[in-house]
mmCIF file of C-alpha atoms in Angstrom:
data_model
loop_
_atom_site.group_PDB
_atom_site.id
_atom_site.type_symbol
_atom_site.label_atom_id
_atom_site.label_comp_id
_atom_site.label_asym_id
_atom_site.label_seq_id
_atom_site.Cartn_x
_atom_site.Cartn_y
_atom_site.Cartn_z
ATOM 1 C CA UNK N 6 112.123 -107.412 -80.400
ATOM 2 C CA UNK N 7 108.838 -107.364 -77.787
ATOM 3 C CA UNK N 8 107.288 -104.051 -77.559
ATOM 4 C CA UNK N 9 106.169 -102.095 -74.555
ATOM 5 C CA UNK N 10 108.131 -101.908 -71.886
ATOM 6 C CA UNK N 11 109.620 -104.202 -69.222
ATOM 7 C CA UNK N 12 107.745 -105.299 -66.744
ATOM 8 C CA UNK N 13 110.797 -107.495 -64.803
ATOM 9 C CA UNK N 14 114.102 -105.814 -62.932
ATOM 10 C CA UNK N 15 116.781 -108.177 -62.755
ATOM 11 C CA UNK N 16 118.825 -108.204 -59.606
ATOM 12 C CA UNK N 17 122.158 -107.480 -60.662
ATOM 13 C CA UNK N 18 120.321 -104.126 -62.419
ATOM 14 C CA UNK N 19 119.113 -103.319 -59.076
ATOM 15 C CA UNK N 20 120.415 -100.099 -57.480
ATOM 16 C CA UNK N 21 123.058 -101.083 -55.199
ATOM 17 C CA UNK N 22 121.393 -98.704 -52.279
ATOM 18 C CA UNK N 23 118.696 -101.338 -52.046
ATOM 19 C CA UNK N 24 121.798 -103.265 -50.737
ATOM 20 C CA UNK N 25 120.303 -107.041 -52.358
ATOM 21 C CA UNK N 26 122.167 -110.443 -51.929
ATOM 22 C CA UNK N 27 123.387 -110.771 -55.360
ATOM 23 C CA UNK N 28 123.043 -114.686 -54.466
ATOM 24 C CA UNK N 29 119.503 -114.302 -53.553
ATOM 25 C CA UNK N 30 117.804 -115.077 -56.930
ATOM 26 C CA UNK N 31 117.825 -113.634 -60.573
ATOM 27 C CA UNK N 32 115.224 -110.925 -59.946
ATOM 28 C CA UNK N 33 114.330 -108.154 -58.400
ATOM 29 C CA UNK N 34 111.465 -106.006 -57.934
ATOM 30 C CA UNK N 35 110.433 -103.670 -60.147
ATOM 31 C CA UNK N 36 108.665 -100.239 -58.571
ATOM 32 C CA UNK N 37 105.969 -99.022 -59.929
ATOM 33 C CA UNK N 38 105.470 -95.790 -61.421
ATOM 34 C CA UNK N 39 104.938 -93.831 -58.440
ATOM 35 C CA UNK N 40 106.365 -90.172 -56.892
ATOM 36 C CA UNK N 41 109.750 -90.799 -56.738
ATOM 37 C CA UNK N 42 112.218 -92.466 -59.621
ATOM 38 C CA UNK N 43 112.969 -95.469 -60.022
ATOM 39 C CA UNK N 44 116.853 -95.270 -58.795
ATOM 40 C CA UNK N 45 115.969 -93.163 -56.037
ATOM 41 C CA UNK N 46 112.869 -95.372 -54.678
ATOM 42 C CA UNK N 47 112.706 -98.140 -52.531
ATOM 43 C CA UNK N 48 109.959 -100.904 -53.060
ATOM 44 C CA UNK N 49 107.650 -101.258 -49.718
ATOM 45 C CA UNK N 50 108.366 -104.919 -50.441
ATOM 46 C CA UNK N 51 112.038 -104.664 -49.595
ATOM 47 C CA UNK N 52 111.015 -102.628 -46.534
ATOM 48 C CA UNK N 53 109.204 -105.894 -45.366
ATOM 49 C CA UNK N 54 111.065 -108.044 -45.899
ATOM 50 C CA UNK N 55 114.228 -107.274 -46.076
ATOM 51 C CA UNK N 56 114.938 -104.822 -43.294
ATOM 52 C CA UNK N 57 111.728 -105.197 -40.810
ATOM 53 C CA UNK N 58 112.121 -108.846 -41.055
ATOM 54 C CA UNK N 59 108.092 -108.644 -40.870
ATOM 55 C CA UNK N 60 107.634 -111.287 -43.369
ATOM 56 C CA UNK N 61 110.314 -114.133 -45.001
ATOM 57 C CA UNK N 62 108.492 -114.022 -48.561
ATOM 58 C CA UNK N 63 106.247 -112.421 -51.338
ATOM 59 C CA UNK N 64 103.467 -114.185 -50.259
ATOM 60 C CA UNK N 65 103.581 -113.316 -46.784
ATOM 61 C CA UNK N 66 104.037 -109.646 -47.621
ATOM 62 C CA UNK N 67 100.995 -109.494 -49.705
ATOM 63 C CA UNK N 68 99.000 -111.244 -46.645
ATOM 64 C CA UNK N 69 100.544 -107.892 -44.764
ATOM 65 C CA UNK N 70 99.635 -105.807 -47.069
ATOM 66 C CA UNK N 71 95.869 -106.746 -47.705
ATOM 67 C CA UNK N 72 95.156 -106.108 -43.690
ATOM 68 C CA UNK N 73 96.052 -102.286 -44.740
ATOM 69 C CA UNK N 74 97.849 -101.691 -41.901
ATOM 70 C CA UNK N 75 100.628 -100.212 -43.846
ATOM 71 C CA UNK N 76 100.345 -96.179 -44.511
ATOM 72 C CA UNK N 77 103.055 -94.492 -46.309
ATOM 73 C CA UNK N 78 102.438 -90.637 -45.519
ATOM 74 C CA UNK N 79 99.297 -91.357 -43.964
ATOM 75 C CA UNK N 80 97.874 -93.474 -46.956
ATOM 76 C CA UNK N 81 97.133 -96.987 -46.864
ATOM 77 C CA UNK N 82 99.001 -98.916 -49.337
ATOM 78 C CA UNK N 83 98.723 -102.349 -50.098
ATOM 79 C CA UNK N 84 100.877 -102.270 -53.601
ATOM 80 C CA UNK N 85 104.300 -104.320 -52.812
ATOM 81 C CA UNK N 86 106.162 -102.581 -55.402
ATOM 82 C CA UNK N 87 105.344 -99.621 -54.298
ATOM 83 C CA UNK N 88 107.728 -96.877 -54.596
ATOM 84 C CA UNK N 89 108.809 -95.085 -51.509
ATOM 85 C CA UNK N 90 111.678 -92.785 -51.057
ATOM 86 C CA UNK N 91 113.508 -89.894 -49.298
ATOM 87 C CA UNK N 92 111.749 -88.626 -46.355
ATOM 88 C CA UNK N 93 108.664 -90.656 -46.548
ATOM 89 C CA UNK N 94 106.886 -91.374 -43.533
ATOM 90 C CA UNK N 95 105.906 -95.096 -43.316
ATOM 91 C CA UNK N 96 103.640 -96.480 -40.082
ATOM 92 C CA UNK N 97 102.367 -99.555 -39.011
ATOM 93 C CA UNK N 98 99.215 -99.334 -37.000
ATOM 94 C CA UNK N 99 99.374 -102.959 -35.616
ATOM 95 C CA UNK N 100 103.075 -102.549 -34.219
ATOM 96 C CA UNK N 101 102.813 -98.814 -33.348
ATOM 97 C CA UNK N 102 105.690 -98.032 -35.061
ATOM 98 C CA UNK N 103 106.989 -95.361 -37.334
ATOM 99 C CA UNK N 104 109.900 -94.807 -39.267
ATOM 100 C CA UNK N 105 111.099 -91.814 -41.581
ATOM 101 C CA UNK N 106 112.866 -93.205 -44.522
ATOM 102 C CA UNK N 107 116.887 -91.799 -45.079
ATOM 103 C CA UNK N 108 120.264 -92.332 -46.480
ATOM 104 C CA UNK N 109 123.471 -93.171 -44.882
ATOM 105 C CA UNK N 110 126.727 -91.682 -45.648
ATOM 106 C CA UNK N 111 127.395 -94.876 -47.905
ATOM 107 C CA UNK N 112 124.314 -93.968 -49.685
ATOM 108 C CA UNK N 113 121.960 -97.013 -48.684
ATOM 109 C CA UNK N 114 118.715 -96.475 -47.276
ATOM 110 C CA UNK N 115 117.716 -96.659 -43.973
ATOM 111 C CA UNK N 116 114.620 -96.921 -41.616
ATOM 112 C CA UNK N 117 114.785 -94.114 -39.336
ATOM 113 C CA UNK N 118 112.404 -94.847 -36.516
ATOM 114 C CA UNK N 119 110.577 -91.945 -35.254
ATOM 115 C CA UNK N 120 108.046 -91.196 -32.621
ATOM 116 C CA UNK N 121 104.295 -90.555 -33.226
ATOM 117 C CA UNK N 122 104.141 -86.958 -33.208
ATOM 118 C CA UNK N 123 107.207 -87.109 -35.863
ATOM 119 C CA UNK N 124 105.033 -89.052 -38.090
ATOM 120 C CA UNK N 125 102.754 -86.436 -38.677
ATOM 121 C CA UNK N 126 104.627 -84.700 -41.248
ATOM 122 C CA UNK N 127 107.287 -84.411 -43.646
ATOM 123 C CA UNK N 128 109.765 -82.593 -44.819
ATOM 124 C CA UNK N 129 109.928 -81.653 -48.971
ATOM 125 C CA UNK N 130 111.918 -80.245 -51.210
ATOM 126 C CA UNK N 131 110.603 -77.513 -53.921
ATOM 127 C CA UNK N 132 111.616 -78.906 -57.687
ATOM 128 C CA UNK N 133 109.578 -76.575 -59.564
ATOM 129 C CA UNK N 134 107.958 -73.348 -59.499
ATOM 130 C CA UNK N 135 105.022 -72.718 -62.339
ATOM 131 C CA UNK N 136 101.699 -70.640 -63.247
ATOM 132 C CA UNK N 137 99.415 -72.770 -64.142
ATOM 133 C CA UNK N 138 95.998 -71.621 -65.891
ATOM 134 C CA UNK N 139 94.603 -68.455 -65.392
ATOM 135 C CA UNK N 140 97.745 -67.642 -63.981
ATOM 136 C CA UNK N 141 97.188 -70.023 -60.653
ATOM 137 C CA UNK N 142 100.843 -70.064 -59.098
ATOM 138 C CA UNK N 143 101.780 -73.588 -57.942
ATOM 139 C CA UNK N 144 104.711 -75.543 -57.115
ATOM 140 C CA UNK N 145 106.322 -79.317 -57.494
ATOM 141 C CA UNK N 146 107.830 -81.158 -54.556
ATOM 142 C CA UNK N 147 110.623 -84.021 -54.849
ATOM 143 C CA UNK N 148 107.717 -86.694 -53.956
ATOM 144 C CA UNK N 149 105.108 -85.467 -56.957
ATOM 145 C CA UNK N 150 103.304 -83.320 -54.823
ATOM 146 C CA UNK N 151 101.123 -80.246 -56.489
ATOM 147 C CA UNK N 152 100.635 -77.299 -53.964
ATOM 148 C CA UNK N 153 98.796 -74.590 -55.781
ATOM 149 C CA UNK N 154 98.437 -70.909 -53.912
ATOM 150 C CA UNK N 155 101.765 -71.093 -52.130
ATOM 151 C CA UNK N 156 103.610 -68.463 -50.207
ATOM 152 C CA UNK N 157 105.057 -66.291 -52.804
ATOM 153 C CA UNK N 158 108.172 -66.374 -50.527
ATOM 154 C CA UNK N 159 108.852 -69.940 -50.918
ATOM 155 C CA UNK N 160 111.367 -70.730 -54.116
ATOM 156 C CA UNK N 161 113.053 -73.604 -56.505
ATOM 157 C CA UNK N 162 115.578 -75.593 -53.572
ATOM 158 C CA UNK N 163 113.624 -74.167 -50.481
ATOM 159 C CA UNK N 164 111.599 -76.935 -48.086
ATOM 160 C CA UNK N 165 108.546 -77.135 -46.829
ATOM 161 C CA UNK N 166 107.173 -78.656 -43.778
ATOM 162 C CA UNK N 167 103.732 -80.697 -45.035
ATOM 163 C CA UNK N 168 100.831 -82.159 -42.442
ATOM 164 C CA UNK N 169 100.351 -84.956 -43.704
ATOM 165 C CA UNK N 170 96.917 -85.446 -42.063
ATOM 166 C CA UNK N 171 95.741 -81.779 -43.112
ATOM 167 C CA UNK N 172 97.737 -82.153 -46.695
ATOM 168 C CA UNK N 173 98.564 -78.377 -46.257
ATOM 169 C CA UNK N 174 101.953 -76.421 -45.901
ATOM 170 C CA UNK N 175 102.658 -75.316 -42.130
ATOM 171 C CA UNK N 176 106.215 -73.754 -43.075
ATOM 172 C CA UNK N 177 109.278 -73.346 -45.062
ATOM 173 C CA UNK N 178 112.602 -73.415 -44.775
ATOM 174 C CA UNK N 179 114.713 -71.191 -46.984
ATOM 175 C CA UNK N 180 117.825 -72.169 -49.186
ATOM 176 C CA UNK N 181 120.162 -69.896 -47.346
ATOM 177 C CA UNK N 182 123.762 -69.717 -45.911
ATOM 178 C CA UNK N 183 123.626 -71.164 -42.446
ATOM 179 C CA UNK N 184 121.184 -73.772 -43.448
ATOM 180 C CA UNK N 185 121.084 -77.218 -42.113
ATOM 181 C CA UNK N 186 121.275 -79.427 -45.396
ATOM 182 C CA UNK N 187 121.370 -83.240 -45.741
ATOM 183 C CA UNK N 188 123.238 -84.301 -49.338
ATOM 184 C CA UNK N 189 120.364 -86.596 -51.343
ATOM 185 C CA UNK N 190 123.103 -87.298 -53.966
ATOM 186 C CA UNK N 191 126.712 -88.138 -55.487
ATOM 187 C CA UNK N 192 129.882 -88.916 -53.617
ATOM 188 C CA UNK N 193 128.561 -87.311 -50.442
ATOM 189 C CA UNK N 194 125.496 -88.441 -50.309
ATOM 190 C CA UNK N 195 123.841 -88.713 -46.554
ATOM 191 C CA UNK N 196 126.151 -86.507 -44.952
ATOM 192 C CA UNK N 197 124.637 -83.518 -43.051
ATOM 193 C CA UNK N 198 125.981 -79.990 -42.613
ATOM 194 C CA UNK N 199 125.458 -76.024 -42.861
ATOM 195 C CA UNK N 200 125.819 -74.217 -45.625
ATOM 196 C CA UNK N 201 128.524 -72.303 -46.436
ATOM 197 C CA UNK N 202 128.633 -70.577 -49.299
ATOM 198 C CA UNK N 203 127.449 -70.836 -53.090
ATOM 199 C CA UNK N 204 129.485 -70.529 -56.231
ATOM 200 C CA UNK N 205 127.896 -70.038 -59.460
ATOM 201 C CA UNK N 206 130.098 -71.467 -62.574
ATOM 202 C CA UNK N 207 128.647 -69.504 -66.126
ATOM 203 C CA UNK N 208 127.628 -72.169 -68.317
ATOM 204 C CA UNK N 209 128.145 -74.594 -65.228
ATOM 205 C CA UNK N 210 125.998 -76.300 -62.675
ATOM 206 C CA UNK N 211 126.230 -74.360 -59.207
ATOM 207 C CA UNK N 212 128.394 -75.779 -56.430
ATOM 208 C CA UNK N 213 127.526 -75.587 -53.006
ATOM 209 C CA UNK N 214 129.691 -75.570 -49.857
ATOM 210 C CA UNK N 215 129.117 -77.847 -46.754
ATOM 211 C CA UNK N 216 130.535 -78.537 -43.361
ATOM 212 C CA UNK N 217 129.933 -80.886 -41.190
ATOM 213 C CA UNK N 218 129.565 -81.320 -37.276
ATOM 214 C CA UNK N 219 133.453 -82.355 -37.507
ATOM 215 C CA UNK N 220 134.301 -79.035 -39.451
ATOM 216 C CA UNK N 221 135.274 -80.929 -42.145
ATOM 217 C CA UNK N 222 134.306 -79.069 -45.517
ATOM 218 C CA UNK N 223 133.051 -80.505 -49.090
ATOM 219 C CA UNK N 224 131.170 -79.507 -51.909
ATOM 220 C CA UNK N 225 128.058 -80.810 -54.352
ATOM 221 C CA UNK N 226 125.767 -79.833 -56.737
ATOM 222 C CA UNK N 227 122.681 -77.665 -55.868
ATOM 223 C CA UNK N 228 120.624 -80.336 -57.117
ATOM 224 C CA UNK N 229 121.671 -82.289 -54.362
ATOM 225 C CA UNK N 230 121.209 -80.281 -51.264
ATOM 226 C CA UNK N 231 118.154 -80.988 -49.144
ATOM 227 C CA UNK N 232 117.408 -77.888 -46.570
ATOM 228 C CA UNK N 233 115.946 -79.766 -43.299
ATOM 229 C CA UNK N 234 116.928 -77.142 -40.781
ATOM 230 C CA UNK N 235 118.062 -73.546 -39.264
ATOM 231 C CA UNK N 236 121.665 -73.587 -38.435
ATOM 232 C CA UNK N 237 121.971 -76.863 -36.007
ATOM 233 C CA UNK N 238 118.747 -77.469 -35.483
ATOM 234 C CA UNK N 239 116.916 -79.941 -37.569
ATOM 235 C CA UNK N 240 113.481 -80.344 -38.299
ATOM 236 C CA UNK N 241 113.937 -83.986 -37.909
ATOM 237 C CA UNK N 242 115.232 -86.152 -35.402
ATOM 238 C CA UNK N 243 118.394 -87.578 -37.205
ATOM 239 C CA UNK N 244 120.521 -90.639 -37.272
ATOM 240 C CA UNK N 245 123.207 -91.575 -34.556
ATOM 241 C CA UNK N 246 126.182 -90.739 -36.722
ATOM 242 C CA UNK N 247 124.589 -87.550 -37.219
ATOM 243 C CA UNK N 248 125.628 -87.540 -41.185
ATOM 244 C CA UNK N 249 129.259 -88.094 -40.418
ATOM 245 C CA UNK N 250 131.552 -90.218 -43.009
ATOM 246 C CA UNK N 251 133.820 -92.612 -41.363
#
């Protein structure tokens, strides 16, 4: 067996949220290592390509890319398998445009456009909560970032807002009941809600309780809860359906 490891993603491995033409050729490609995980990233090249119609091959989206007029939260990129993912801002200075990126409540990912004062910053979820050295608190956000000094109020499953141009916290949103959440993962992913209540299973995973706009209730894990508001109003502007399964 070849050692090291694999360079090449073969289509039918693909995740299916990257919604590929199984037709369309053997491969696939491959993100990088980057902030967010492979299964839960989308390549920049797909976001080309495939849904901005911008370019009609790899070639052409490499031409695109060595302009550097592509910024993913306000960072020129000019990788095409770079990985992007939940909530990242991506803008296009030629076009003036600006998009926020999201799920759907079929779990695919979509391009949210958003206006320029959106674009500005982004919304992240707290993974981790640590002490560094010498005792330097500092937490870990669902895109890789490192905040160090952060308000002692903020916790594990709490948001912050982050200005992107400043790279500095401007608020928080808590992980309470009453919370406006959007589901990141599992059977409900993409559907948005408030939180209603939280049941804690010994030796278990906790559960969390949702409803919808629709009143409609359902549950998920904690791990999949993303806070991005206070009761009904979000932080972000949102899709049409609003997070609501058909």
């Amino acid at each position: 067996m070849t050692r090291g490891i694999k360079k090449h993603l073969k289509r039918l491995k693909a995740p299916k949220k990257w919604m590929l033409n199984k037709m369309g050729g053997i491969w696939a490609p491959n993100p990088k290592s980057g902030p967010h995980k492979k299964n839960e990233s989308f390549p920049l090249i797909l976001i080309l390509r495939n849904k901005l119609k911008n370019a009609l091959n790899n070639r052409e989206v490499t031409q695109i890319l060595q302009q550097k007029i592509i910024k993913i939260d306000g960072k020129i990129r000019i990788e095409k398998t770079y990985p992007t993912g939940i909530m990242d801002v991506i803008s296009i200075e030629r076009t003036k445009e600006n998009f926020r990126i999201l799920y759907d409540t079929n779990g695919r990912f979509i391009l949210h456009r958003i206006e320029k004062k959106e674009s500005l910053f982004k919304i992240c979820k707290v993974e981790k909560q640590l002490k560094g050295k010498k005792g330097i608190p500092f937490i870990v956000t669902h895109d890789g970032r490192t905040i160090r000094y952060p308000d002692p109020s903020i916790k594990v499953h709490d948001s912050i807002i982050f200005n992107l141009s400043e790279r500095k916290i401007i608020d928080f949103i808590k992980f309470n009941i009453g919370a406006l959440s959007l589901v990141i993962g599992g059977k409900n992913i993409g559907r948005i809600g408030i939180i209603l209540y939280k049941e804690h299973h010994k030796g278990s995973i906790e559960i969390v309780r949702i409803k919808d706009i629709n009143g409609l209730e359902f549950a998920t894990k904690i791990s999949n809860v993303f806070i991005i508001g206070k009761g009904n109003k979000s932080f972000i502007s949102l899709p049409k359906t609003k997070g609501l399964k058909k």
